[in-house]
């Protein structure tokens, strides 16, 4: 009986609250309908932030690893390949790469784009081989694009370049290397010749510098020698005069000796001639 009484009281209480609520709502609606209408302007600013999938940096970082490789034997279509590695976190979206070519110089500055492709999403530490079939001989370089927000987050360029590679047929490359060696030898020979000429010129200059001094010395020596030669000539002339005087004296002595030797012979001849004349005279007298 007590429980039934409590349940009846609860029902009565709920009914009372329902009636009160109905009266309150009816009074509110009647008052709102009876009141006048008016327009009100309220200024407000709303900041909307929209986040879409793939618009934040995924933390990836692409970089070329190692040196580019060229299949030089497969001429004229040579295969140029490079290795691209993700050093950061896993990629959430793909990116692109491009290939540039130039016959001479640096293709990164003066090259033309000859090919492009898509780079798939790489996991952390994963590497990808990018290749291009080169039909012309020259220099090639690859360019890969980072995530669009990579530069804003890291303050680094959005593009990364590989090292340039020179694609040439093996036979032509060997010929060019031999030609370069020949040119280097020629240059070395020319440099040695130039060095020799410079050394000779330096020696000539030193000789020219020393010749004035050496020329002065011979002049003085010539003067000394001329004076000595004059003295010698004077001594020689004096000796020659003495020798001539001695020779003349000897000749005179010899002549005097000869004359003395000839005088008795003449006397004897004269005597013999006189005797002969006398004998002939006597004979003539006797004959008469």
PDB file of N, CA and C in Angstrom, residues 54-151:
ATOM      1  N   UNK A  54      46.640  16.311 -47.642  1.00  0.00           N
ATOM      2  CA  UNK A  54      47.765  16.476 -48.548  1.00  0.00           C
ATOM      3  C   UNK A  54      48.302  17.884 -48.658  1.00  0.00           C
ATOM      4  N   UNK A  55      47.831  18.832 -47.886  1.00  0.00           N
ATOM      5  CA  UNK A  55      48.310  20.210 -47.977  1.00  0.00           C
ATOM      6  C   UNK A  55      49.391  20.510 -46.942  1.00  0.00           C
ATOM      7  N   UNK A  56      49.805  19.599 -46.135  1.00  0.00           N
ATOM      8  CA  UNK A  56      50.884  19.811 -45.179  1.00  0.00           C
ATOM      9  C   UNK A  56      52.103  19.006 -45.625  1.00  0.00           C
ATOM     10  N   UNK A  57      53.277  19.464 -45.146  1.00  0.00           N
ATOM     11  CA  UNK A  57      54.533  18.788 -45.516  1.00  0.00           C
ATOM     12  C   UNK A  57      54.613  17.450 -44.818  1.00  0.00           C
ATOM     13  N   UNK A  58      54.888  16.433 -45.632  1.00  0.00           N
ATOM     14  CA  UNK A  58      54.922  15.079 -45.089  1.00  0.00           C
ATOM     15  C   UNK A  58      56.267  14.713 -44.467  1.00  0.00           C
ATOM     16  N   UNK A  59      57.255  15.644 -44.514  1.00  0.00           N
ATOM     17  CA  UNK A  59      58.561  15.366 -43.911  1.00  0.00           C
ATOM     18  C   UNK A  59      59.523  14.626 -44.817  1.00  0.00           C
ATOM     19  N   UNK A  60      59.175  14.481 -46.083  1.00  0.00           N
ATOM     20  CA  UNK A  60      60.072  13.794 -47.023  1.00  0.00           C
ATOM     21  C   UNK A  60      61.178  14.738 -47.491  1.00  0.00           C
ATOM     22  N   UNK A  61      62.296  14.136 -47.908  1.00  0.00           N
ATOM     23  CA  UNK A  61      63.440  14.903 -48.427  1.00  0.00           C
ATOM     24  C   UNK A  61      64.142  14.051 -49.475  1.00  0.00           C
ATOM     25  N   UNK A  62      64.073  14.492 -50.734  1.00  0.00           N
ATOM     26  CA  UNK A  62      64.664  13.735 -51.839  1.00  0.00           C
ATOM     27  C   UNK A  62      66.076  14.228 -52.110  1.00  0.00           C
ATOM     28  N   UNK A  63      66.967  13.294 -52.476  1.00  0.00           N
ATOM     29  CA  UNK A  63      68.362  13.631 -52.776  1.00  0.00           C
ATOM     30  C   UNK A  63      68.917  12.587 -53.732  1.00  0.00           C
ATOM     31  N   UNK A  64      69.774  13.050 -54.672  1.00  0.00           N
ATOM     32  CA  UNK A  64      70.439  12.139 -55.609  1.00  0.00           C
ATOM     33  C   UNK A  64      71.666  11.531 -54.932  1.00  0.00           C
ATOM     34  N   UNK A  65      71.827  10.234 -55.122  1.00  0.00           N
ATOM     35  CA  UNK A  65      72.886   9.481 -54.459  1.00  0.00           C
ATOM     36  C   UNK A  65      73.838   8.937 -55.513  1.00  0.00           C
ATOM     37  N   UNK A  66      75.139   9.023 -55.225  1.00  0.00           N
ATOM     38  CA  UNK A  66      76.143   8.461 -56.123  1.00  0.00           C
ATOM     39  C   UNK A  66      76.315   9.278 -57.394  1.00  0.00           C
ATOM     40  N   UNK A  67      77.043   8.688 -58.338  1.00  0.00           N
ATOM     41  CA  UNK A  67      77.313   9.330 -59.625  1.00  0.00           C
ATOM     42  C   UNK A  67      76.398   8.761 -60.709  1.00  0.00           C
ATOM     43  N   UNK A  68      76.004   9.577 -61.664  1.00  0.00           N
ATOM     44  CA  UNK A  68      75.218   9.049 -62.783  1.00  0.00           C
ATOM     45  C   UNK A  68      76.011   8.018 -63.588  1.00  0.00           C
ATOM     46  N   UNK A  69      75.322   7.068 -64.155  1.00  0.00           N
ATOM     47  CA  UNK A  69      75.946   6.005 -64.942  1.00  0.00           C
ATOM     48  C   UNK A  69      75.463   6.087 -66.387  1.00  0.00           C
ATOM     49  N   UNK A  70      76.385   5.764 -67.314  1.00  0.00           N
ATOM     50  CA  UNK A  70      76.076   5.797 -68.747  1.00  0.00           C
ATOM     51  C   UNK A  70      76.533   4.492 -69.370  1.00  0.00           C
ATOM     52  N   UNK A  71      75.662   3.894 -70.154  1.00  0.00           N
ATOM     53  CA  UNK A  71      76.011   2.688 -70.902  1.00  0.00           C
ATOM     54  C   UNK A  71      76.632   3.125 -72.220  1.00  0.00           C
ATOM     55  N   UNK A  72      77.983   3.304 -72.222  1.00  0.00           N
ATOM     56  CA  UNK A  72      78.674   3.858 -73.382  1.00  0.00           C
ATOM     57  C   UNK A  72      78.759   2.874 -74.540  1.00  0.00           C
ATOM     58  N   UNK A  73      78.603   1.607 -74.252  1.00  0.00           N
ATOM     59  CA  UNK A  73      78.717   0.617 -75.327  1.00  0.00           C
ATOM     60  C   UNK A  73      77.478   0.605 -76.220  1.00  0.00           C
ATOM     61  N   UNK A  74      76.331   0.995 -75.657  1.00  0.00           N
ATOM     62  CA  UNK A  74      75.078   0.949 -76.420  1.00  0.00           C
ATOM     63  C   UNK A  74      74.937   2.224 -77.247  1.00  0.00           C
ATOM     64  N   UNK A  75      75.795   2.363 -78.250  1.00  0.00           N
ATOM     65  CA  UNK A  75      75.732   3.535 -79.135  1.00  0.00           C
ATOM     66  C   UNK A  75      74.813   3.209 -80.326  1.00  0.00           C
ATOM     67  N   UNK A  76      74.073   4.176 -80.883  1.00  0.00           N
ATOM     68  CA  UNK A  76      74.035   5.587 -80.457  1.00  0.00           C
ATOM     69  C   UNK A  76      73.051   5.857 -79.331  1.00  0.00           C
ATOM     70  N   UNK A  77      72.154   4.897 -78.996  1.00  0.00           N
ATOM     71  CA  UNK A  77      71.169   5.099 -77.926  1.00  0.00           C
ATOM     72  C   UNK A  77      71.801   4.666 -76.607  1.00  0.00           C
ATOM     73  N   UNK A  78      72.249   5.629 -75.807  1.00  0.00           N
ATOM     74  CA  UNK A  78      72.925   5.342 -74.544  1.00  0.00           C
ATOM     75  C   UNK A  78      71.962   5.561 -73.382  1.00  0.00           C
ATOM     76  N   UNK A  79      72.010   4.653 -72.420  1.00  0.00           N
ATOM     77  CA  UNK A  79      71.117   4.709 -71.261  1.00  0.00           C
ATOM     78  C   UNK A  79      71.808   5.458 -70.125  1.00  0.00           C
ATOM     79  N   UNK A  80      71.211   6.602 -69.712  1.00  0.00           N
ATOM     80  CA  UNK A  80      71.734   7.412 -68.610  1.00  0.00           C
ATOM     81  C   UNK A  80      70.824   7.187 -67.405  1.00  0.00           C
ATOM     82  N   UNK A  81      71.395   6.833 -66.253  1.00  0.00           N
ATOM     83  CA  UNK A  81      70.586   6.529 -65.065  1.00  0.00           C
ATOM     84  C   UNK A  81      71.202   7.183 -63.834  1.00  0.00           C
ATOM     85  N   UNK A  82      70.302   7.550 -62.873  1.00  0.00           N
ATOM     86  CA  UNK A  82      70.718   8.130 -61.591  1.00  0.00           C
ATOM     87  C   UNK A  82      69.887   7.483 -60.483  1.00  0.00           C
ATOM     88  N   UNK A  83      70.395   7.595 -59.239  1.00  0.00           N
ATOM     89  CA  UNK A  83      69.709   7.033 -58.079  1.00  0.00           C
ATOM     90  C   UNK A  83      69.157   8.180 -57.231  1.00  0.00           C
ATOM     91  N   UNK A  84      67.844   8.109 -56.916  1.00  0.00           N
ATOM     92  CA  UNK A  84      67.158   9.102 -56.092  1.00  0.00           C
ATOM     93  C   UNK A  84      66.716   8.434 -54.789  1.00  0.00           C
ATOM     94  N   UNK A  85      67.045   9.071 -53.647  1.00  0.00           N
ATOM     95  CA  UNK A  85      66.755   8.482 -52.335  1.00  0.00           C
ATOM     96  C   UNK A  85      65.921   9.444 -51.502  1.00  0.00           C
ATOM     97  N   UNK A  86      64.996   8.881 -50.708  1.00  0.00           N
ATOM     98  CA  UNK A  86      64.191   9.647 -49.762  1.00  0.00           C
ATOM     99  C   UNK A  86      64.859   9.568 -48.394  1.00  0.00           C
ATOM    100  N   UNK A  87      65.499  10.671 -47.981  1.00  0.00           N
ATOM    101  CA  UNK A  87      66.210  10.708 -46.705  1.00  0.00           C
ATOM    102  C   UNK A  87      65.304  11.094 -45.541  1.00  0.00           C
ATOM    103  N   UNK A  88      64.091  11.554 -45.852  1.00  0.00           N
ATOM    104  CA  UNK A  88      63.174  11.962 -44.790  1.00  0.00           C
ATOM    105  C   UNK A  88      62.141  10.907 -44.490  1.00  0.00           C
ATOM    106  N   UNK A  89      60.931  11.370 -44.084  1.00  0.00           N
ATOM    107  CA  UNK A  89      59.829  10.460 -43.780  1.00  0.00           C
ATOM    108  C   UNK A  89      59.138  10.015 -45.078  1.00  0.00           C
ATOM    109  N   UNK A  90      58.226   9.091 -44.927  1.00  0.00           N
ATOM    110  CA  UNK A  90      57.536   8.528 -46.093  1.00  0.00           C
ATOM    111  C   UNK A  90      56.714   9.604 -46.796  1.00  0.00           C
ATOM    112  N   UNK A  91      56.668   9.513 -48.122  1.00  0.00           N
ATOM    113  CA  UNK A  91      55.927  10.482 -48.922  1.00  0.00           C
ATOM    114  C   UNK A  91      54.439  10.143 -48.915  1.00  0.00           C
ATOM    115  N   UNK A  92      53.628  11.207 -48.906  1.00  0.00           N
ATOM    116  CA  UNK A  92      52.179  11.022 -48.958  1.00  0.00           C
ATOM    117  C   UNK A  92      51.602  11.242 -50.348  1.00  0.00           C
ATOM    118  N   UNK A  93      52.392  11.853 -51.239  1.00  0.00           N
ATOM    119  CA  UNK A  93      51.929  12.084 -52.606  1.00  0.00           C
ATOM    120  C   UNK A  93      53.124  12.049 -53.556  1.00  0.00           C
ATOM    121  N   UNK A  94      52.837  11.876 -54.834  1.00  0.00           N
ATOM    122  CA  UNK A  94      53.875  11.766 -55.851  1.00  0.00           C
ATOM    123  C   UNK A  94      54.409  13.151 -56.219  1.00  0.00           C
ATOM    124  N   UNK A  95      55.544  13.136 -56.936  1.00  0.00           N
ATOM    125  CA  UNK A  95      56.141  14.359 -57.460  1.00  0.00           C
ATOM    126  C   UNK A  95      56.705  14.066 -58.842  1.00  0.00           C
ATOM    127  N   UNK A  96      57.415  15.025 -59.445  1.00  0.00           N
ATOM    128  CA  UNK A  96      57.888  14.877 -60.827  1.00  0.00           C
ATOM    129  C   UNK A  96      59.397  15.114 -60.905  1.00  0.00           C
ATOM    130  N   UNK A  97      59.980  14.672 -62.039  1.00  0.00           N
ATOM    131  CA  UNK A  97      61.386  14.921 -62.345  1.00  0.00           C
ATOM    132  C   UNK A  97      61.499  15.341 -63.807  1.00  0.00           C
ATOM    133  N   UNK A  98      62.637  15.986 -64.156  1.00  0.00           N
ATOM    134  CA  UNK A  98      62.886  16.463 -65.513  1.00  0.00           C
ATOM    135  C   UNK A  98      64.336  16.166 -65.882  1.00  0.00           C
ATOM    136  N   UNK A  99      64.592  16.061 -67.210  1.00  0.00           N
ATOM    137  CA  UNK A  99      65.928  15.797 -67.733  1.00  0.00           C
ATOM    138  C   UNK A  99      66.296  16.950 -68.670  1.00  0.00           C
ATOM    139  N   UNK A 100      67.521  17.485 -68.493  1.00  0.00           N
ATOM    140  CA  UNK A 100      67.998  18.592 -69.309  1.00  0.00           C
ATOM    141  C   UNK A 100      69.258  18.161 -70.058  1.00  0.00           C
ATOM    142  N   UNK A 101      69.437  18.743 -71.265  1.00  0.00           N
ATOM    143  CA  UNK A 101      70.544  18.363 -72.157  1.00  0.00           C
ATOM    144  C   UNK A 101      71.197  19.613 -72.738  1.00  0.00           C
ATOM    145  N   UNK A 102      72.533  19.550 -72.901  1.00  0.00           N
ATOM    146  CA  UNK A 102      73.293  20.591 -73.602  1.00  0.00           C
ATOM    147  C   UNK A 102      74.521  19.941 -74.227  1.00  0.00           C
ATOM    148  N   UNK A 103      74.867  20.386 -75.424  1.00  0.00           N
ATOM    149  CA  UNK A 103      76.022  19.811 -76.113  1.00  0.00           C
ATOM    150  C   UNK A 103      77.328  20.190 -75.435  1.00  0.00           C
ATOM    151  N   UNK A 104      77.400  21.420 -74.926  1.00  0.00           N
ATOM    152  CA  UNK A 104      78.585  21.893 -74.210  1.00  0.00           C
ATOM    153  C   UNK A 104      78.142  22.667 -72.974  1.00  0.00           C
ATOM    154  N   UNK A 105      79.046  22.826 -72.032  1.00  0.00           N
ATOM    155  CA  UNK A 105      78.758  23.620 -70.859  1.00  0.00           C
ATOM    156  C   UNK A 105      77.951  22.862 -69.815  1.00  0.00           C
ATOM    157  N   UNK A 106      77.256  23.630 -68.977  1.00  0.00           N
ATOM    158  CA  UNK A 106      76.483  23.076 -67.871  1.00  0.00           C
ATOM    159  C   UNK A 106      75.004  23.048 -68.250  1.00  0.00           C
ATOM    160  N   UNK A 107      74.388  21.874 -68.391  1.00  0.00           N
ATOM    161  CA  UNK A 107      72.965  21.816 -68.774  1.00  0.00           C
ATOM    162  C   UNK A 107      72.033  22.382 -67.708  1.00  0.00           C
ATOM    163  N   UNK A 108      72.500  22.488 -66.456  1.00  0.00           N
ATOM    164  CA  UNK A 108      71.661  23.065 -65.412  1.00  0.00           C
ATOM    165  C   UNK A 108      71.379  24.540 -65.684  1.00  0.00           C
ATOM    166  N   UNK A 109      72.310  25.227 -66.385  1.00  0.00           N
ATOM    167  CA  UNK A 109      72.152  26.654 -66.664  1.00  0.00           C
ATOM    168  C   UNK A 109      71.694  26.909 -68.094  1.00  0.00           C
ATOM    169  N   UNK A 110      72.294  26.203 -69.046  1.00  0.00           N
ATOM    170  CA  UNK A 110      72.016  26.490 -70.455  1.00  0.00           C
ATOM    171  C   UNK A 110      71.365  25.326 -71.188  1.00  0.00           C
ATOM    172  N   UNK A 111      70.910  24.309 -70.453  1.00  0.00           N
ATOM    173  CA  UNK A 111      70.351  23.130 -71.111  1.00  0.00           C
ATOM    174  C   UNK A 111      68.883  23.276 -71.464  1.00  0.00           C
ATOM    175  N   UNK A 112      68.441  22.347 -72.308  1.00  0.00           N
ATOM    176  CA  UNK A 112      67.034  22.281 -72.722  1.00  0.00           C
ATOM    177  C   UNK A 112      66.393  21.042 -72.119  1.00  0.00           C
ATOM    178  N   UNK A 113      65.105  21.191 -71.747  1.00  0.00           N
ATOM    179  CA  UNK A 113      64.384  20.049 -71.188  1.00  0.00           C
ATOM    180  C   UNK A 113      64.042  19.073 -72.305  1.00  0.00           C
ATOM    181  N   UNK A 114      64.469  17.821 -72.123  1.00  0.00           N
ATOM    182  CA  UNK A 114      64.244  16.801 -73.148  1.00  0.00           C
ATOM    183  C   UNK A 114      63.297  15.706 -72.675  1.00  0.00           C
ATOM    184  N   UNK A 115      63.043  15.620 -71.373  1.00  0.00           N
ATOM    185  CA  UNK A 115      62.141  14.574 -70.876  1.00  0.00           C
ATOM    186  C   UNK A 115      61.657  14.948 -69.479  1.00  0.00           C
ATOM    187  N   UNK A 116      60.561  14.322 -69.057  1.00  0.00           N
ATOM    188  CA  UNK A 116      60.000  14.510 -67.718  1.00  0.00           C
ATOM    189  C   UNK A 116      59.246  13.247 -67.340  1.00  0.00           C
ATOM    190  N   UNK A 117      59.025  13.064 -66.035  1.00  0.00           N
ATOM    191  CA  UNK A 117      58.319  11.875 -65.564  1.00  0.00           C
ATOM    192  C   UNK A 117      57.823  12.061 -64.146  1.00  0.00           C
ATOM    193  N   UNK A 118      57.170  11.013 -63.625  1.00  0.00           N
ATOM    194  CA  UNK A 118      56.572  11.053 -62.289  1.00  0.00           C
ATOM    195  C   UNK A 118      57.385  10.199 -61.336  1.00  0.00           C
ATOM    196  N   UNK A 119      57.556  10.708 -60.128  1.00  0.00           N
ATOM    197  CA  UNK A 119      58.231   9.975 -59.054  1.00  0.00           C
ATOM    198  C   UNK A 119      57.173   9.440 -58.115  1.00  0.00           C
ATOM    199  N   UNK A 120      57.163   8.152 -57.920  1.00  0.00           N
ATOM    200  CA  UNK A 120      56.157   7.530 -57.054  1.00  0.00           C
ATOM    201  C   UNK A 120      56.452   7.868 -55.591  1.00  0.00           C
ATOM    202  N   UNK A 121      55.499   7.579 -54.744  1.00  0.00           N
ATOM    203  CA  UNK A 121      55.680   7.821 -53.312  1.00  0.00           C
ATOM    204  C   UNK A 121      56.728   6.843 -52.765  1.00  0.00           C
ATOM    205  N   UNK A 122      57.755   7.415 -52.142  1.00  0.00           N
ATOM    206  CA  UNK A 122      58.854   6.614 -51.610  1.00  0.00           C
ATOM    207  C   UNK A 122      58.750   6.537 -50.101  1.00  0.00           C
ATOM    208  N   UNK A 123      59.037   5.358 -49.591  1.00  0.00           N
ATOM    209  CA  UNK A 123      59.083   5.177 -48.148  1.00  0.00           C
ATOM    210  C   UNK A 123      60.370   5.766 -47.575  1.00  0.00           C
ATOM    211  N   UNK A 124      60.457   5.791 -46.279  1.00  0.00           N
ATOM    212  CA  UNK A 124      61.640   6.321 -45.622  1.00  0.00           C
ATOM    213  C   UNK A 124      62.861   5.469 -45.947  1.00  0.00           C
ATOM    214  N   UNK A 125      63.928   6.106 -46.524  1.00  0.00           N
ATOM    215  CA  UNK A 125      65.155   5.398 -46.883  1.00  0.00           C
ATOM    216  C   UNK A 125      65.085   4.628 -48.182  1.00  0.00           C
ATOM    217  N   UNK A 126      63.990   4.712 -48.921  1.00  0.00           N
ATOM    218  CA  UNK A 126      63.847   3.973 -50.179  1.00  0.00           C
ATOM    219  C   UNK A 126      64.538   4.745 -51.316  1.00  0.00           C
ATOM    220  N   UNK A 127      65.114   4.007 -52.270  1.00  0.00           N
ATOM    221  CA  UNK A 127      65.777   4.588 -53.429  1.00  0.00           C
ATOM    222  C   UNK A 127      65.041   4.205 -54.699  1.00  0.00           C
ATOM    223  N   UNK A 128      65.149   5.087 -55.691  1.00  0.00           N
ATOM    224  CA  UNK A 128      64.490   4.879 -56.977  1.00  0.00           C
ATOM    225  C   UNK A 128      65.475   5.211 -58.087  1.00  0.00           C
ATOM    226  N   UNK A 129      65.533   4.382 -59.134  1.00  0.00           N
ATOM    227  CA  UNK A 129      66.415   4.596 -60.270  1.00  0.00           C
ATOM    228  C   UNK A 129      65.653   5.316 -61.378  1.00  0.00           C
ATOM    229  N   UNK A 130      66.166   6.491 -61.756  1.00  0.00           N
ATOM    230  CA  UNK A 130      65.605   7.261 -62.860  1.00  0.00           C
ATOM    231  C   UNK A 130      66.525   7.107 -64.062  1.00  0.00           C
ATOM    232  N   UNK A 131      65.967   6.828 -65.241  1.00  0.00           N
ATOM    233  CA  UNK A 131      66.768   6.576 -66.432  1.00  0.00           C
ATOM    234  C   UNK A 131      66.218   7.354 -67.615  1.00  0.00           C
ATOM    235  N   UNK A 132      67.126   7.579 -68.583  1.00  0.00           N
ATOM    236  CA  UNK A 132      66.749   8.266 -69.817  1.00  0.00           C
ATOM    237  C   UNK A 132      67.625   7.724 -70.940  1.00  0.00           C
ATOM    238  N   UNK A 133      67.025   7.475 -72.096  1.00  0.00           N
ATOM    239  CA  UNK A 133      67.748   6.978 -73.263  1.00  0.00           C
ATOM    240  C   UNK A 133      68.238   8.168 -74.079  1.00  0.00           C
ATOM    241  N   UNK A 134      69.554   8.386 -74.038  1.00  0.00           N
ATOM    242  CA  UNK A 134      70.153   9.536 -74.724  1.00  0.00           C
ATOM    243  C   UNK A 134      70.524   9.142 -76.144  1.00  0.00           C
ATOM    244  N   UNK A 135      70.006   9.872 -77.101  1.00  0.00           N
ATOM    245  CA  UNK A 135      70.312   9.625 -78.508  1.00  0.00           C
ATOM    246  C   UNK A 135      71.394  10.567 -79.042  1.00  0.00           C
ATOM    247  N   UNK A 136      71.676  11.617 -78.326  1.00  0.00           N
ATOM    248  CA  UNK A 136      72.706  12.574 -78.731  1.00  0.00           C
ATOM    249  C   UNK A 136      73.847  12.560 -77.719  1.00  0.00           C
ATOM    250  N   UNK A 137      75.030  12.790 -78.210  1.00  0.00           N
ATOM    251  CA  UNK A 137      76.185  12.901 -77.327  1.00  0.00           C
ATOM    252  C   UNK A 137      76.238  14.302 -76.725  1.00  0.00           C
ATOM    253  N   UNK A 138      76.518  14.362 -75.445  1.00  0.00           N
ATOM    254  CA  UNK A 138      76.574  15.647 -74.765  1.00  0.00           C
ATOM    255  C   UNK A 138      76.440  15.465 -73.265  1.00  0.00           C
ATOM    256  N   UNK A 139      75.999  16.535 -72.589  1.00  0.00           N
ATOM    257  CA  UNK A 139      75.892  16.543 -71.138  1.00  0.00           C
ATOM    258  C   UNK A 139      74.420  16.476 -70.733  1.00  0.00           C
ATOM    259  N   UNK A 140      74.141  15.630 -69.719  1.00  0.00           N
ATOM    260  CA  UNK A 140      72.784  15.437 -69.220  1.00  0.00           C
ATOM    261  C   UNK A 140      72.770  15.645 -67.707  1.00  0.00           C
ATOM    262  N   UNK A 141      71.612  16.123 -67.207  1.00  0.00           N
ATOM    263  CA  UNK A 141      71.429  16.325 -65.778  1.00  0.00           C
ATOM    264  C   UNK A 141      69.954  16.120 -65.444  1.00  0.00           C
ATOM    265  N   UNK A 142      69.674  15.563 -64.233  1.00  0.00           N
ATOM    266  CA  UNK A 142      68.321  15.300 -63.770  1.00  0.00           C
ATOM    267  C   UNK A 142      67.934  16.329 -62.695  1.00  0.00           C
ATOM    268  N   UNK A 143      66.649  16.696 -62.685  1.00  0.00           N
ATOM    269  CA  UNK A 143      66.102  17.596 -61.664  1.00  0.00           C
ATOM    270  C   UNK A 143      64.853  16.955 -61.068  1.00  0.00           C
ATOM    271  N   UNK A 144      64.814  16.881 -59.722  1.00  0.00           N
ATOM    272  CA  UNK A 144      63.653  16.331 -59.012  1.00  0.00           C
ATOM    273  C   UNK A 144      63.027  17.419 -58.152  1.00  0.00           C
ATOM    274  N   UNK A 145      61.700  17.414 -58.060  1.00  0.00           N
ATOM    275  CA  UNK A 145      60.958  18.402 -57.286  1.00  0.00           C
ATOM    276  C   UNK A 145      60.584  17.818 -55.932  1.00  0.00           C
ATOM    277  N   UNK A 146      60.788  18.614 -54.874  1.00  0.00           N
ATOM    278  CA  UNK A 146      60.412  18.205 -53.534  1.00  0.00           C
ATOM    279  C   UNK A 146      58.901  18.416 -53.319  1.00  0.00           C
ATOM    280  N   UNK A 147      58.443  18.160 -52.098  1.00  0.00           N
ATOM    281  CA  UNK A 147      57.065  18.452 -51.718  1.00  0.00           C
ATOM    282  C   UNK A 147      56.827  19.963 -51.831  1.00  0.00           C
ATOM    283  N   UNK A 148      55.634  20.408 -52.255  1.00  0.00           N
ATOM    284  CA  UNK A 148      55.402  21.845 -52.449  1.00  0.00           C
ATOM    285  C   UNK A 148      55.695  22.705 -51.225  1.00  0.00           C
ATOM    286  N   UNK A 149      55.479  22.177 -50.007  1.00  0.00           N
ATOM    287  CA  UNK A 149      55.719  22.943 -48.783  1.00  0.00           C
ATOM    288  C   UNK A 149      57.097  22.670 -48.176  1.00  0.00           C
ATOM    289  N   UNK A 150      57.956  21.972 -48.930  1.00  0.00           N
ATOM    290  CA  UNK A 150      59.287  21.648 -48.406  1.00  0.00           C
ATOM    291  C   UNK A 150      60.108  22.914 -48.160  1.00  0.00           C
ATOM    292  N   UNK A 151      60.043  23.867 -49.112  1.00  0.00           N
ATOM    293  CA  UNK A 151      60.819  25.088 -48.975  1.00  0.00           C
ATOM    294  C   UNK A 151      60.348  25.977 -47.846  1.00  0.00           C
TER     295      UNK A 151
END
